[in-house]
Tab-separated table of C-alpha atoms in Angstrom:
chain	number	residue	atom	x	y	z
A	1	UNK	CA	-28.408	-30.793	-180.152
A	2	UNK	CA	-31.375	-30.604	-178.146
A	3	UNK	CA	-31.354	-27.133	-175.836
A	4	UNK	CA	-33.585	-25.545	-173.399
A	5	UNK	CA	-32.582	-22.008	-172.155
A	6	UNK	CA	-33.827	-19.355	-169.761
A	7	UNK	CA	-33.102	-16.475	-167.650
A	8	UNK	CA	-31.193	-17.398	-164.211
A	9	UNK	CA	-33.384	-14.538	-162.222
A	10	UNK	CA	-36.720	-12.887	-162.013
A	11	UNK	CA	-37.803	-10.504	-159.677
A	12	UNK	CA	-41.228	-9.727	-158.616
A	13	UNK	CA	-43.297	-7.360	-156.188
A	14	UNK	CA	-45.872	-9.289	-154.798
A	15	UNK	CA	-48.967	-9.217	-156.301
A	16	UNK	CA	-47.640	-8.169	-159.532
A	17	UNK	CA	-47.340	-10.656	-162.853
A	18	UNK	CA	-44.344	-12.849	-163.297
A	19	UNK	CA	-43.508	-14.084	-166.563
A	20	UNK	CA	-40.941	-16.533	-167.078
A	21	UNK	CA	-39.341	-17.263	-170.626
A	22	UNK	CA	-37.532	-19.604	-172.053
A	23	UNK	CA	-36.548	-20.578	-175.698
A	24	UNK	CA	-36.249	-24.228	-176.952
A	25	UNK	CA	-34.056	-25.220	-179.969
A	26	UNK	CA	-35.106	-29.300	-180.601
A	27	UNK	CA	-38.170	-28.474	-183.762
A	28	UNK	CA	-39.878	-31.949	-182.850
A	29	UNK	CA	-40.673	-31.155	-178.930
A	30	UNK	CA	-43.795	-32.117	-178.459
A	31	UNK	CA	-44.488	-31.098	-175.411
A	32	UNK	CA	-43.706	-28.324	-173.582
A	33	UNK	CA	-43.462	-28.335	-169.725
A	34	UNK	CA	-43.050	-26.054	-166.174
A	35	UNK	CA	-41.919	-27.406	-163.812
A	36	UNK	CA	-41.676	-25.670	-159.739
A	37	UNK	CA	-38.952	-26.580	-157.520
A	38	UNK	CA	-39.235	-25.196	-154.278
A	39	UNK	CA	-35.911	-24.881	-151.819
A	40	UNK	CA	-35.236	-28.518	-150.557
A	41	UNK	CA	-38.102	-29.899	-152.646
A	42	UNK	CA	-38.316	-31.918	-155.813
A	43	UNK	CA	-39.601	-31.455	-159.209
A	44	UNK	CA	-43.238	-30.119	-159.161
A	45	UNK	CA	-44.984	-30.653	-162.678
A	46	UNK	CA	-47.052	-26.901	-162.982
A	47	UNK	CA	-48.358	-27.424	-166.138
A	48	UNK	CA	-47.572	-28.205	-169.475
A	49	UNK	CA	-48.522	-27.395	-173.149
A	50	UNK	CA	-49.121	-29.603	-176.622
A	51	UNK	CA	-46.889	-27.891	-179.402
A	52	UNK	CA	-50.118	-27.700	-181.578
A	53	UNK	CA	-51.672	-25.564	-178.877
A	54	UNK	CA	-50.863	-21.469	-178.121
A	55	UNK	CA	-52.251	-20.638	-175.127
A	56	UNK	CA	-53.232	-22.816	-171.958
A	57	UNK	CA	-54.845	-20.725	-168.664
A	58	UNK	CA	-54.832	-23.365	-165.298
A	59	UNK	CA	-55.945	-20.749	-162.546
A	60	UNK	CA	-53.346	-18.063	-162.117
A	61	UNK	CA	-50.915	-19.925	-164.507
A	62	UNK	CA	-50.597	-19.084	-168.577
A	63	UNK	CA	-48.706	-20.541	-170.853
A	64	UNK	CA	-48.279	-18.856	-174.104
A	65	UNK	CA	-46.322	-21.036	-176.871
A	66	UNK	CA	-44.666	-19.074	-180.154
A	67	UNK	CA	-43.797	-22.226	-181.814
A	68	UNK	CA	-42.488	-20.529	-184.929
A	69	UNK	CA	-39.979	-18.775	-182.292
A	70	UNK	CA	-39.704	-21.738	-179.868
A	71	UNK	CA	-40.653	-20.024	-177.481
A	72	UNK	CA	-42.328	-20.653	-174.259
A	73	UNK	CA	-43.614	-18.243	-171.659
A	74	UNK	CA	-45.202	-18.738	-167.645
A	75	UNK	CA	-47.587	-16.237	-166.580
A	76	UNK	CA	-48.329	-16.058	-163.217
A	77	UNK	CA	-50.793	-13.524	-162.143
A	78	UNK	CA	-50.699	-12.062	-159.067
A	79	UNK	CA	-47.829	-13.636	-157.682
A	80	UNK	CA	-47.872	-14.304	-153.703
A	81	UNK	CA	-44.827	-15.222	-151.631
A	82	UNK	CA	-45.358	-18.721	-151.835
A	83	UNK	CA	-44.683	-18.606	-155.577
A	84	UNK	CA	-40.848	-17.986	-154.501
A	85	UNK	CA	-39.160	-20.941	-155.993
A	86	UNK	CA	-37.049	-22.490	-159.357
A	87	UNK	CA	-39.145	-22.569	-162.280
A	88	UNK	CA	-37.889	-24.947	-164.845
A	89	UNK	CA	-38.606	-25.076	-168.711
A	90	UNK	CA	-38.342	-28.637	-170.157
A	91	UNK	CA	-39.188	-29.987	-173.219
A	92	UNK	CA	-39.977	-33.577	-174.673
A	93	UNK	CA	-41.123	-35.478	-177.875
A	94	UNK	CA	-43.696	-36.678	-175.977
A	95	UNK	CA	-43.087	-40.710	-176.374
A	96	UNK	CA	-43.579	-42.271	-173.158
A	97	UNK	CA	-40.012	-43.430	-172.839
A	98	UNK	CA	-38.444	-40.179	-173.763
A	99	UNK	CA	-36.385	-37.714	-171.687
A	100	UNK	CA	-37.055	-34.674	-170.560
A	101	UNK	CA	-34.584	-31.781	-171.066
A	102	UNK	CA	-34.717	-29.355	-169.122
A	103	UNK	CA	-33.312	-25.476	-168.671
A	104	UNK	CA	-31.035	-24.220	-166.294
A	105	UNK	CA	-34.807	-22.920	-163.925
A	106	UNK	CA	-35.651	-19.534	-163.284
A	107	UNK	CA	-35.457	-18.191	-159.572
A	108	UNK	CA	-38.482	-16.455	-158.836
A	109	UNK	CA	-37.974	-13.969	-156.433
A	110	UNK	CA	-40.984	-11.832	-154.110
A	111	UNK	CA	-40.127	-8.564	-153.093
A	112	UNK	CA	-42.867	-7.218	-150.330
B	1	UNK	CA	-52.787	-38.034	-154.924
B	2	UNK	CA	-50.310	-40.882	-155.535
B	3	UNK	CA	-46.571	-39.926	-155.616
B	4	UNK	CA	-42.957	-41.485	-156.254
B	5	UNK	CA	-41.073	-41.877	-153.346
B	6	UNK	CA	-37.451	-41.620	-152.665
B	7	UNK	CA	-35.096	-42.780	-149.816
B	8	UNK	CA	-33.061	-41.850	-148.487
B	9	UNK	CA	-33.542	-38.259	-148.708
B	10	UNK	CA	-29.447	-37.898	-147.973
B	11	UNK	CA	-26.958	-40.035	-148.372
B	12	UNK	CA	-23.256	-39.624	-147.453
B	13	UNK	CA	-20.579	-41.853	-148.733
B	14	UNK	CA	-16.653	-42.021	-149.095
B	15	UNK	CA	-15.045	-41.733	-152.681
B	16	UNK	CA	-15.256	-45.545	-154.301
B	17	UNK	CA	-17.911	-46.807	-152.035
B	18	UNK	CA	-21.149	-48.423	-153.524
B	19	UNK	CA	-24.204	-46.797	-153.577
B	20	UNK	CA	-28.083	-47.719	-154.178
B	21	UNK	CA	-30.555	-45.344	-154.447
B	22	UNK	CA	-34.101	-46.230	-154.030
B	23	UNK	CA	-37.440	-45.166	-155.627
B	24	UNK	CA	-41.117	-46.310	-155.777
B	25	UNK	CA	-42.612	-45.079	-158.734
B	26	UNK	CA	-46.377	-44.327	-158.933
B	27	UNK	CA	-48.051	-47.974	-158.820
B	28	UNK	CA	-49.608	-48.356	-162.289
B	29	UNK	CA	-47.131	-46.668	-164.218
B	30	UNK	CA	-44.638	-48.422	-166.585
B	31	UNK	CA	-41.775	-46.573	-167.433
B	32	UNK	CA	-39.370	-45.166	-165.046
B	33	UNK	CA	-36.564	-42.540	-165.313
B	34	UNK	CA	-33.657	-41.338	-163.071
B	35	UNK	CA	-32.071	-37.451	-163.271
B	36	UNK	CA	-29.752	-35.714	-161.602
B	37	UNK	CA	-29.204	-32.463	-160.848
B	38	UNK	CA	-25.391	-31.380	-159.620
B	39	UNK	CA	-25.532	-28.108	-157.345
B	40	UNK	CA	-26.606	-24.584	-159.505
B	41	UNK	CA	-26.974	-26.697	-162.760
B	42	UNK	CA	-29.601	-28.252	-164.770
B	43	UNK	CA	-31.177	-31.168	-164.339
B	44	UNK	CA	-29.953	-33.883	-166.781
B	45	UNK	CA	-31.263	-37.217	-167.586
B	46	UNK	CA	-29.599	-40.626	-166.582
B	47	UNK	CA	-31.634	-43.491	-168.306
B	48	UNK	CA	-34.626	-44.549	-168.990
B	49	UNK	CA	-35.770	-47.705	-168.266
B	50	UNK	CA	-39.148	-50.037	-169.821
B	51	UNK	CA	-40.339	-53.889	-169.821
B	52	UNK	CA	-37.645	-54.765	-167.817
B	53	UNK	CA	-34.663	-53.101	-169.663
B	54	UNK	CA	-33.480	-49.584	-170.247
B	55	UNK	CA	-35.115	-48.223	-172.787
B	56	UNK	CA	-32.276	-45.149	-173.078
B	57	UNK	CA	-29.124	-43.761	-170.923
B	58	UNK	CA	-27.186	-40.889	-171.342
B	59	UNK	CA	-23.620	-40.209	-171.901
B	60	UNK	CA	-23.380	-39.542	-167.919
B	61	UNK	CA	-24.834	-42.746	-167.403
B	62	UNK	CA	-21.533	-45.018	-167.985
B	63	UNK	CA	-20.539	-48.649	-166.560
B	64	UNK	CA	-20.563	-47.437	-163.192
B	65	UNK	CA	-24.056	-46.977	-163.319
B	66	UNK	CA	-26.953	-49.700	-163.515
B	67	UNK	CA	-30.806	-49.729	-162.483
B	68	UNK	CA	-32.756	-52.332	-161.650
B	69	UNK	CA	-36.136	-53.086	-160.783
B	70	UNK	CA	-36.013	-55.782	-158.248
B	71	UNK	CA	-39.458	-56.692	-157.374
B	72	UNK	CA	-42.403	-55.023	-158.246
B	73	UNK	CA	-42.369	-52.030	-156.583
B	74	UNK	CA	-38.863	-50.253	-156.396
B	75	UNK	CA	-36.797	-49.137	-158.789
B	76	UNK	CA	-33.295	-48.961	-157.977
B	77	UNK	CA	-29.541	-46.502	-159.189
B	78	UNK	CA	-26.822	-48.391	-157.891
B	79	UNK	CA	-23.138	-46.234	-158.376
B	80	UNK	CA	-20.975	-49.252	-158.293
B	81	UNK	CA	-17.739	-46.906	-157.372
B	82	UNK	CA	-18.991	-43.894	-156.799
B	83	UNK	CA	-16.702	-39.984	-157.523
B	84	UNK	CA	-16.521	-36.819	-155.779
B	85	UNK	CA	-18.445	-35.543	-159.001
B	86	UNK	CA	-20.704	-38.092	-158.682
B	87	UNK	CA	-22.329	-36.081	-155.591
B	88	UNK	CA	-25.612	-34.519	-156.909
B	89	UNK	CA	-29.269	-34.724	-156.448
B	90	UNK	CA	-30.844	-37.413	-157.741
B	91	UNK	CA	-33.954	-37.698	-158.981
B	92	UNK	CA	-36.612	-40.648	-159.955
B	93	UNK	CA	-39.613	-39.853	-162.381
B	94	UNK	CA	-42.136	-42.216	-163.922
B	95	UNK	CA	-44.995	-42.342	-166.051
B	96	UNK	CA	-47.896	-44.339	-166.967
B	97	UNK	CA	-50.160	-45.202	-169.975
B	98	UNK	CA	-52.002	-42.929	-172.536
B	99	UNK	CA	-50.340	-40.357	-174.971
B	100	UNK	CA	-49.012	-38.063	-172.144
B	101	UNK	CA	-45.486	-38.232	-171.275
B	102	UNK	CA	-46.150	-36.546	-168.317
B	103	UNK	CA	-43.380	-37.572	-165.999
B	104	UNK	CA	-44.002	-37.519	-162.064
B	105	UNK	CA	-40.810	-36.839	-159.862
B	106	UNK	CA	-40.137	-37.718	-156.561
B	107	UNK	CA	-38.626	-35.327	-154.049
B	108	UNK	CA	-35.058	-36.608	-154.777
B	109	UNK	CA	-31.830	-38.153	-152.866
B	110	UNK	CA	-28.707	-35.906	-151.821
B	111	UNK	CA	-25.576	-38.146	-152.927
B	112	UNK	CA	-22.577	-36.217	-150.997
B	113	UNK	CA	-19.669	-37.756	-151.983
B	114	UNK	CA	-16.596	-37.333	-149.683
């Protein structure tokens, strides 16, 4: 069945890059998503990614897609202590009335 | 920016009670979703719900579950008896028109179930 998996932890010194990765099993996603959940808060959409695309850059954010793998990276450069939070992969076909599945998130920790 | 809306935030209730959750979705948008998201796990989907009807629902999402979209503005989970496992965070989503499914969530209700 449809799976979406990533690391529980990541952590970071601030200012440093973070990349996040996660690895997707369901071959007709469509699209591919990040999502931010910060302690207490909902579901942030970051960004997201077409399957026919590689790469998207939005600001300090990069998403880099091996589709052959399914896999899906987050890049975020020069992470600041407000980037402290859940990051969650998720993945869709992309019809309007589909789910979304997502992984397990990512903590994203700052060291100083 | 328009946003979906959730209330209330927390809700506390005693095992077999009713519940109804409560959501207004983004104003032009068209389909609606619910999630949840039990402590330290993923976030799974409930149902989906279009035209009127629900579109999809999960295994989770069993006879003591229904939605409803009672006027046109809120879209409502009711837990008709609800579980100790029921308690979870629950979560509301919608989208609009175009190609994108690009689902906006609203900041969620705490169901503690006691």
């Amino acid at each position: 069945g449809e799976d979406v998996e990533q690391s529980l932890f990541l952590s970071v010194r601030e200012g440093d890059s973070s990349v996040i990765n996660c690895t997707y099993t369901d071959s007709s996603s469509t699209y591919l998503y990040w999502y931010k959940q910060e302690p207490g808060a909902g579901l942030q959409l970051l960004t997201y990614i077409f399957s026919n695309m590689d790469m998207k850059q939005d600001q300090r954010l990069t998403v880099l897609l091996n589709k052959k793998d399914k896999h899906l990276s987050l890049r975020i450069a020069d992470t600041q202590t407000g980037d402290s939070a859940i990051y969650f992969c998720a993945e869709s076909t992309g019809n309007r009335d589909d789910k979304i599945i997502f992984g397990k998130g990512t903590r994203l920790h700052i060291l100083p | 920016e328009p946003e979906v809306t959730q209330t209330p935030s927390h809700q506390v209730t005693q095992m077999g009670q009713e519940v109804i959750l409560r959501c207004v979705p983004i104003s032009n948008h068209l389909y609606f979703y619910w999630y949840r998201q039990i402590l330290g796990q993923k976030v799974e989907f409930l149902v989906s719900f279009y035209n009127n009807e629900i579109s999809e629902k999960s295994e989770i999402f069993d006879d003591q579950f229904s939605v409803e979209r009672p006027d046109g503005s809120n879209f409502t989970l009711k837990i008709r008896s609800t579980k100790l496992e029921d308690s979870a965070m629950y979560f509301c989503a919608s989208t609009g028109r175009g190609s994108r499914n690009t689902q906006y969530f609203g900041p969620g209700t705490r169901l503690t179930v006691l």
